[in-house]
Short mmCIF file of C-alpha atoms (C1' of nucleotides) in Angstrom, two decimals:
data_model
loop_
_atom_site.label_atom_id
_atom_site.label_comp_id
_atom_site.label_asym_id
_atom_site.label_seq_id
_atom_site.Cartn_x
_atom_site.Cartn_y
_atom_site.Cartn_z
CA MET A 1 10.97 -49.62 -56.70
CA LYS A 2 10.55 -51.80 -59.60
CA LYS A 3 6.59 -52.60 -58.94
CA ALA A 4 6.52 -55.25 -61.94
CA LEU A 5 9.47 -57.04 -60.39
CA ARG A 6 9.25 -56.78 -56.80
CA SER A 7 6.57 -58.01 -54.53
CA SER A 8 3.42 -57.40 -56.51
CA PRO A 9 0.45 -57.06 -54.54
CA LYS A 10 -1.59 -59.90 -55.96
CA PRO A 11 0.89 -62.85 -56.66
CA VAL A 12 -0.11 -65.39 -59.49
CA ARG A 13 -0.19 -68.19 -57.03
CA PRO A 14 -2.21 -68.05 -53.93
CA SER A 15 1.05 -67.74 -51.66
CA ALA A 16 -0.97 -66.90 -48.61
CA LEU A 17 -2.46 -70.55 -48.83
CA GLN A 18 0.98 -72.11 -49.27
CA ALA A 19 2.54 -69.96 -46.33
CA GLU A 20 -0.53 -71.25 -44.23
CA SER A 21 0.34 -75.01 -45.24
CA LEU A 22 3.99 -74.78 -44.71
CA ARG A 23 3.13 -72.80 -41.14
CA GLN A 24 0.68 -75.81 -40.26
CA THR A 25 3.40 -78.31 -41.30
CA ARG A 26 5.85 -76.66 -38.86
CA ARG A 27 3.36 -76.33 -36.32
CA GLU A 28 2.76 -80.20 -36.54
CA HIS A 29 6.46 -80.85 -36.10
CA ALA A 30 6.91 -80.44 -32.38
CA ALA A 31 3.84 -82.57 -31.99
CA GLU A 32 5.54 -85.19 -34.26
CA THR A 33 8.03 -86.13 -31.31
CA ALA A 34 5.34 -86.36 -28.84
CA GLU A 35 3.41 -88.87 -30.98
CA ASP A 36 6.19 -90.83 -31.51
CA TYR A 37 7.20 -91.07 -28.05
CA ALA A 38 3.29 -92.02 -26.96
CA GLU A 39 3.44 -94.71 -29.61
CA ALA A 40 6.78 -96.08 -28.24
CA ILE A 41 5.84 -96.17 -24.84
CA ALA A 42 2.39 -97.82 -25.21
CA ASP A 43 4.18 -100.35 -27.62
CA LEU A 44 6.84 -101.11 -24.82
CA ALA A 45 4.22 -101.21 -21.97
CA ALA A 46 2.20 -103.62 -23.85
CA SER A 47 5.12 -105.96 -24.97
CA GLN A 48 7.38 -105.67 -22.00
CA GLY A 49 5.05 -104.49 -18.99
CA GLU A 50 6.82 -101.19 -18.64
CA ALA A 51 8.78 -98.55 -20.60
CA ARG A 52 12.12 -97.64 -19.38
CA VAL A 53 14.44 -94.92 -20.78
CA VAL A 54 17.04 -97.12 -22.51
CA ASP A 55 14.09 -99.22 -24.16
CA LEU A 56 12.85 -95.76 -25.69
CA ALA A 57 16.39 -94.62 -26.43
CA ARG A 58 16.92 -97.91 -28.47
CA ARG A 59 13.24 -97.74 -30.05
CA LEU A 60 13.56 -94.11 -30.87
CA GLY A 61 17.38 -94.34 -32.14
CA VAL A 62 18.55 -91.61 -29.82
CA THR A 63 20.61 -91.50 -26.78
CA HIS A 64 19.06 -91.77 -23.36
CA VAL A 65 19.91 -88.12 -22.80
CA THR A 66 17.54 -86.94 -25.46
CA VAL A 67 14.68 -89.13 -24.23
CA ASN A 68 15.15 -87.83 -20.49
CA ARG A 69 14.89 -84.02 -21.85
CA THR A 70 12.15 -85.06 -24.27
CA LEU A 71 10.17 -86.86 -21.40
CA ALA A 72 10.57 -83.70 -19.28
CA ARG A 73 8.92 -81.81 -22.08
CA LEU A 74 5.99 -84.36 -22.41
CA GLN A 75 5.31 -84.25 -18.84
CA ARG A 76 4.92 -80.66 -18.54
CA GLU A 77 2.32 -81.18 -21.59
CA GLY A 78 0.65 -83.52 -19.60
CA LEU A 79 1.32 -86.61 -21.46
CA VAL A 80 3.57 -88.61 -19.36
CA SER A 81 4.29 -89.11 -15.96
CA VAL A 82 7.92 -89.87 -14.89
CA GLN A 83 9.67 -90.17 -11.61
CA PRO A 84 13.30 -90.59 -11.34
CA TYR A 85 14.60 -94.04 -11.92
CA ARG A 86 11.19 -95.29 -12.45
CA ALA A 87 9.26 -96.67 -15.17
CA ILE A 88 7.53 -94.13 -17.67
CA PHE A 89 3.74 -94.14 -17.85
CA LEU A 90 1.24 -92.41 -19.96
CA THR A 91 -1.33 -90.09 -18.81
CA PRO A 92 -4.92 -90.64 -20.10
CA ALA A 93 -4.15 -87.98 -22.60
CA GLY A 94 -0.87 -89.84 -23.47
CA ARG A 95 -2.70 -93.10 -23.97
CA LYS A 96 -5.34 -91.33 -26.21
CA LEU A 97 -2.71 -89.88 -28.34
CA ALA A 98 -0.73 -93.23 -28.49
CA GLU A 99 -4.04 -94.87 -29.89
CA GLU A 100 -4.76 -92.63 -32.48
CA CYS A 101 -1.27 -92.47 -33.70
CA HIS A 102 -1.12 -96.53 -33.87
CA HIS A 103 -4.31 -96.25 -35.67
CA ARG A 104 -3.12 -93.79 -38.20
CA HIS A 105 0.07 -95.58 -38.52
CA SER A 106 -1.77 -98.80 -39.39
CA VAL A 107 -4.20 -97.10 -41.82
CA VAL A 108 -1.23 -95.55 -43.71
CA VAL A 109 0.89 -98.60 -43.82
CA ASP A 110 -1.77 -100.71 -44.93
CA PHE A 111 -2.83 -98.34 -47.65
CA LEU A 112 0.65 -98.12 -48.91
CA LYS A 113 0.94 -101.86 -49.21
CA SER A 114 -2.46 -102.31 -50.83
CA LEU A 115 -0.89 -99.95 -53.55
CA GLY A 116 1.95 -102.49 -53.99
CA ILE A 117 4.59 -100.92 -51.87
CA PRO A 118 7.04 -103.48 -50.21
CA GLU A 119 6.36 -103.66 -46.38
CA LYS A 120 9.61 -102.45 -45.61
CA THR A 121 9.32 -99.39 -47.78
CA ALA A 122 5.92 -98.96 -46.65
CA GLU A 123 6.94 -98.85 -42.98
CA ILE A 124 9.57 -96.27 -43.63
CA ASP A 125 7.43 -94.00 -45.42
CA ALA A 126 4.80 -94.26 -43.10
CA GLU A 127 6.83 -93.16 -40.01
CA GLY A 128 7.28 -89.83 -42.13
CA ILE A 129 3.96 -89.43 -43.80
CA GLU A 130 1.68 -90.46 -40.89
CA HIS A 131 2.12 -87.29 -39.13
CA HIS A 132 0.51 -85.37 -41.94
CA VAL A 133 -2.13 -86.90 -42.78
CA SER A 134 -5.49 -85.25 -42.11
CA PRO A 135 -8.60 -86.88 -40.95
CA GLY A 136 -10.05 -86.59 -44.53
CA THR A 137 -7.15 -87.99 -46.41
CA LEU A 138 -6.99 -90.81 -43.56
CA ALA A 139 -10.58 -91.86 -44.50
CA ALA A 140 -9.96 -91.63 -47.94
CA PHE A 141 -6.96 -94.11 -47.28
CA ALA A 142 -9.10 -96.33 -45.30
CA LYS A 143 -11.84 -96.32 -47.95
CA TYR A 144 -9.15 -97.30 -50.78
CA THR A 145 -7.80 -100.25 -48.81
CA ASN A 146 -11.02 -101.75 -48.03
CA ARG A 147 -12.41 -101.27 -51.56
CA MET B 1 17.26 -106.92 -12.73
CA LYS B 2 14.18 -108.14 -13.77
CA LYS B 3 15.23 -109.45 -17.09
CA ALA B 4 11.74 -110.57 -17.85
CA LEU B 5 10.71 -106.92 -17.74
CA ARG B 6 13.62 -104.65 -18.52
CA SER B 7 14.88 -104.52 -22.27
CA SER B 8 14.75 -107.96 -23.25
CA PRO B 9 17.67 -108.52 -25.80
CA LYS B 10 15.36 -109.49 -28.64
CA PRO B 11 12.37 -107.35 -28.61
CA VAL B 12 8.98 -108.73 -30.20
CA ARG B 13 9.02 -106.03 -32.61
CA PRO B 14 12.03 -105.30 -34.76
CA SER B 15 12.73 -101.89 -32.77
CA ALA B 16 15.68 -101.39 -35.02
CA LEU B 17 14.00 -101.00 -38.02
CA GLN B 18 11.62 -98.77 -36.24
CA ALA B 19 14.50 -96.66 -35.03
CA GLU B 20 16.24 -96.47 -38.30
CA SER B 21 13.01 -95.22 -39.85
CA LEU B 22 12.72 -92.53 -37.39
CA ARG B 23 16.14 -91.49 -37.52
CA GLN B 24 15.60 -91.43 -41.40
CA THR B 25 12.70 -89.06 -40.70
CA ARG B 26 14.65 -86.51 -38.39
CA ARG B 27 17.64 -86.52 -40.95
CA GLU B 28 15.25 -85.49 -43.75
CA HIS B 29 13.87 -82.96 -41.47
CA ALA B 30 16.75 -80.34 -42.27
CA ALA B 31 16.44 -81.18 -45.90
CA GLU B 32 12.96 -80.32 -45.97
CA THR B 33 13.51 -76.42 -45.33
CA ALA B 34 16.20 -76.49 -48.19
CA GLU B 35 13.19 -78.12 -50.59
CA ASP B 36 10.72 -75.54 -49.46
CA TYR B 37 12.95 -72.54 -50.53
CA ALA B 38 14.26 -73.91 -53.56
CA GLU B 39 10.80 -74.54 -54.91
CA ALA B 40 9.89 -71.11 -53.79
CA ILE B 41 12.60 -69.41 -55.10
CA ALA B 42 12.31 -71.25 -58.55
CA ASP B 43 8.68 -70.34 -58.31
CA LEU B 44 9.17 -66.65 -57.64
CA ALA B 45 11.83 -66.37 -60.28
CA ALA B 46 9.18 -67.78 -62.83
CA SER B 47 6.43 -65.64 -61.82
CA GLN B 48 8.16 -62.27 -61.05
CA GLY B 49 11.50 -62.34 -62.76
CA GLU B 50 13.40 -62.51 -59.47
CA ALA B 51 13.02 -63.71 -55.70
CA ARG B 52 13.62 -61.12 -52.90
CA VAL B 53 13.55 -61.91 -49.33
CA VAL B 54 10.37 -60.31 -48.52
CA ASP B 55 8.63 -62.37 -51.09
CA LEU B 56 10.21 -65.55 -49.78
CA ALA B 57 9.02 -64.55 -46.11
CA ARG B 58 5.47 -63.76 -47.15
CA ARG B 59 5.39 -67.05 -49.22
CA LEU B 60 6.81 -69.33 -46.68
CA GLY B 61 5.18 -67.77 -43.86
CA VAL B 62 8.06 -66.57 -41.61
CA THR B 63 10.06 -63.43 -40.99
CA HIS B 64 12.53 -61.89 -43.26
CA VAL B 65 14.84 -62.61 -40.25
CA THR B 66 14.56 -66.41 -40.44
CA VAL B 67 14.65 -66.23 -44.45
CA ASN B 68 18.19 -64.54 -43.93
CA ARG B 69 19.72 -66.89 -41.83
CA THR B 70 18.31 -69.76 -43.89
CA LEU B 71 19.67 -68.35 -46.95
CA ALA B 72 23.01 -68.08 -45.46
CA ARG B 73 22.82 -71.65 -44.44
CA LEU B 74 21.53 -72.74 -48.08
CA GLN B 75 24.75 -70.65 -49.43
CA ARG B 76 26.91 -72.41 -47.41
CA GLU B 77 25.23 -76.04 -48.81
CA GLY B 78 25.84 -74.54 -52.57
CA LEU B 79 22.36 -74.50 -53.04
CA VAL B 80 21.67 -70.53 -53.61
CA SER B 81 23.58 -67.44 -54.23
CA VAL B 82 22.93 -64.28 -52.45
CA GLN B 83 24.59 -60.92 -52.24
CA PRO B 84 23.57 -58.08 -49.70
CA TYR B 85 20.70 -56.11 -51.26
CA ARG B 86 20.44 -58.20 -54.22
CA ALA B 87 17.98 -60.92 -55.55
CA ILE B 88 18.29 -64.42 -54.75
CA PHE B 89 19.53 -67.09 -57.21
CA LEU B 90 19.52 -70.82 -57.23
CA THR B 91 22.74 -72.51 -57.97
CA PRO B 92 22.60 -75.50 -60.61
CA ALA B 93 22.20 -77.90 -57.73
CA GLY B 94 19.38 -75.70 -56.33
CA ARG B 95 17.71 -75.52 -59.78
CA LYS B 96 17.80 -79.38 -59.56
CA LEU B 97 16.41 -79.60 -56.39
CA ALA B 98 13.70 -77.09 -57.02
CA GLU B 99 12.44 -79.28 -60.29
CA GLU B 100 12.66 -82.35 -58.26
CA CYS B 101 10.35 -81.06 -55.43
CA HIS B 102 8.20 -79.41 -57.77
CA HIS B 103 7.40 -82.73 -59.63
CA ARG B 104 7.23 -84.47 -56.43
CA HIS B 105 4.60 -81.96 -55.04
CA SER B 106 2.49 -82.38 -58.30
CA VAL B 107 2.50 -85.97 -58.22
CA VAL B 108 1.50 -86.19 -54.56
CA VAL B 109 -1.30 -83.59 -55.11
CA ASP B 110 -2.58 -85.09 -58.19
CA PHE B 111 -2.69 -88.54 -56.47
CA LEU B 112 -4.48 -87.27 -53.56
CA LYS B 113 -6.83 -85.42 -55.73
CA SER B 114 -7.40 -88.69 -57.63
CA LEU B 115 -8.66 -90.37 -54.38
CA GLY B 116 -11.41 -87.88 -54.03
CA ILE B 117 -9.66 -85.46 -51.73
CA PRO B 118 -10.62 -81.74 -52.02
CA GLU B 119 -7.99 -79.34 -53.82
CA LYS B 120 -7.40 -77.33 -50.66
CA THR B 121 -6.94 -80.33 -48.24
CA ALA B 122 -4.67 -82.13 -51.00
CA GLU B 123 -2.52 -79.08 -51.05
CA ILE B 124 -2.21 -78.74 -47.29
CA ASP B 125 -1.54 -82.55 -47.00
CA ALA B 126 0.91 -82.64 -49.66
CA GLU B 127 3.03 -80.11 -48.17
CA GLY B 128 3.59 -82.16 -45.41
CA ILE B 129 3.74 -85.65 -47.01
CA GLU B 130 5.83 -84.76 -50.06
CA HIS B 131 8.95 -84.58 -48.21
CA HIS B 132 8.64 -88.22 -47.00
CA VAL B 133 7.63 -90.18 -50.10
CA SER B 134 10.55 -92.77 -51.21
CA PRO B 135 11.05 -92.94 -54.97
CA GLY B 136 9.35 -96.19 -54.98
CA THR B 137 5.99 -94.76 -53.40
CA LEU B 138 6.07 -91.83 -55.42
CA ALA B 139 6.21 -93.82 -58.59
CA ALA B 140 3.21 -95.99 -57.20
CA PHE B 141 1.23 -92.78 -56.58
CA ALA B 142 1.80 -91.86 -60.19
CA LYS B 143 1.00 -95.30 -61.47
CA TYR B 144 -2.42 -94.92 -59.72
CA THR B 145 -3.31 -91.38 -60.48
CA ASN B 146 -2.76 -92.36 -64.54
CA ARG B 147 -4.37 -96.03 -63.95
"C1'" DT C 1 18.12 -34.00 -55.38
"C1'" DA C 2 16.25 -35.25 -51.01
"C1'" DC C 3 13.84 -38.00 -48.01
"C1'" DA C 4 10.29 -41.25 -46.60
"C1'" DT C 5 9.58 -45.91 -46.81
"C1'" DA C 6 10.28 -50.29 -48.10
"C1'" DA C 7 13.38 -53.69 -48.08
"C1'" DT C 8 17.50 -55.62 -46.01
"C1'" DG C 9 20.51 -56.85 -42.59
"C1'" DT C 10 22.27 -57.70 -37.54
"C1'" DA C 11 21.92 -58.38 -32.62
"C1'" DG C 12 20.49 -61.35 -29.32
"C1'" DC C 13 16.69 -64.04 -27.49
"C1'" DT C 14 13.63 -68.74 -27.12
"C1'" DT C 15 12.97 -73.74 -28.16
"C1'" DT C 16 13.62 -78.24 -29.89
"C1'" DG C 17 16.37 -81.73 -30.50
"C1'" DG C 18 20.63 -83.67 -31.18
"C1'" DC C 19 25.38 -85.16 -28.78
"C1'" DT C 20 29.52 -86.58 -25.04
"C1'" DA C 21 31.19 -86.79 -20.57
"C1'" DC C 22 30.39 -87.31 -16.15
"C1'" DA C 23 27.90 -88.38 -11.59
"C1'" DC C 24 24.74 -91.10 -9.16
"C1'" DT C 25 21.08 -95.11 -8.48
"C1'" DT C 26 19.49 -99.73 -8.69
"C1'" DT C 27 19.63 -104.21 -8.81
"C1'" DG C 28 21.00 -109.34 -9.73
"C1'" DG C 29 24.38 -112.25 -8.54
"C1'" DC C 30 28.16 -113.87 -5.97
"C1'" DG D 1 25.40 -107.86 2.32
"C1'" DC D 2 28.73 -106.25 -1.61
"C1'" DC D 3 29.71 -104.45 -5.77
"C1'" DA D 4 30.11 -104.31 -10.50
"C1'" DA D 5 27.31 -103.15 -14.15
"C1'" DA D 6 23.24 -101.50 -16.10
"C1'" DG D 7 20.37 -97.86 -15.84
"C1'" DT D 8 19.32 -93.04 -15.00
"C1'" DG D 9 20.32 -88.30 -14.28
"C1'" DT D 10 22.89 -83.91 -15.08
"C1'" DA D 11 26.18 -80.35 -17.39
"C1'" DG D 12 26.92 -78.31 -20.87
"C1'" DC D 13 27.96 -77.91 -25.90
"C1'" DC D 14 25.92 -77.53 -30.84
"C1'" DA D 15 22.72 -76.66 -35.12
"C1'" DA D 16 18.17 -75.44 -36.67
"C1'" DA D 17 14.43 -72.36 -36.87
"C1'" DG D 18 11.27 -69.34 -35.00
"C1'" DC D 19 10.89 -64.47 -32.94
"C1'" DT D 20 11.48 -58.92 -31.75
"C1'" DA D 21 13.87 -54.74 -31.97
"C1'" DC D 22 17.05 -51.92 -34.17
"C1'" DA D 23 20.35 -50.49 -37.82
"C1'" DT D 24 21.24 -49.83 -42.57
"C1'" DT D 25 20.64 -49.67 -47.62
"C1'" DA D 26 17.84 -48.68 -52.08
"C1'" DT D 27 14.71 -46.49 -54.55
"C1'" DG D 28 10.12 -44.19 -56.30
"C1'" DT D 29 8.64 -39.94 -56.02
"C1'" DA D 30 7.57 -35.32 -54.91
#
DNA sequence: TACATAATGTAGCTTTGGCTACACTTTGGC
DNA sequence: GCCAAAGTGTAGCCAAAGCTACATTATGTA
């Protein structure tokens, strides 16, 4: 084998770190859906009294079928409580998650706006960014916003 | 139906905007993998002369099987060129993507570090954030870093 | 040159999250 | 109280991205 060319034992850059970062990013991904749902359910409950499947579907931009199946998973995971043809409720764990998400979302949006980014762009980018912000980075964002 | 409670025609918050944001975030998601692969291949080619499946697997933190199947997709999409048992090459489109990603990654990492976030955290968070940063936000990041 | 080992490829499974099409419940209004 | 329409549920399809187990190819070295 051409040792010099193929898989040198100690690569120039710490690929192990990058691999771990990417692995973490991927792991987070399943949780992102849960966060979006929790936040949407909390919002709907606050603004309309209860969250229904159609409302969630509209809100999340998917069909009611996808909402249904995802809710089943979230129930397995103990975040929501669903009964056929009834409104959707967050469990205490789900409520906690929703609150954390809402807070994180606000911090990210405010931070982006304080950088001079227009509201609409800030909202769109925050939706993607918020799930990947570590506590330390979130704190730095908050600190900058209130500087 | 309880009109007041269920799916009021004009919700308080612009849920259509949120739905669109989320839809966009999801759409981007398939592209994230492509970006990670393009960047990794370019990096490996630069540092080791060529990119091989095992190197990519190590780098991305997945098995060689996953790398293989993903490469097949990226070839369908015209980003890489692969031949059995041969090194992996980026097409011009793939190279362009890799350069953009590398640039975006650098900007995000430098920005986070300039906020006082430690290098390691900055790297990890950037890996998740970089795929969701719009051009406008990226420009704002760069401007802040060089302020 | 032969062969052991590393690299690569393939088969087939899983989960997640999309979808359409169709079936069944609820419910508001007549 | 009926019934159409809205809401909800189910069946079954797809693609992406992960995996293990096994088969095949390349290649450095003895």
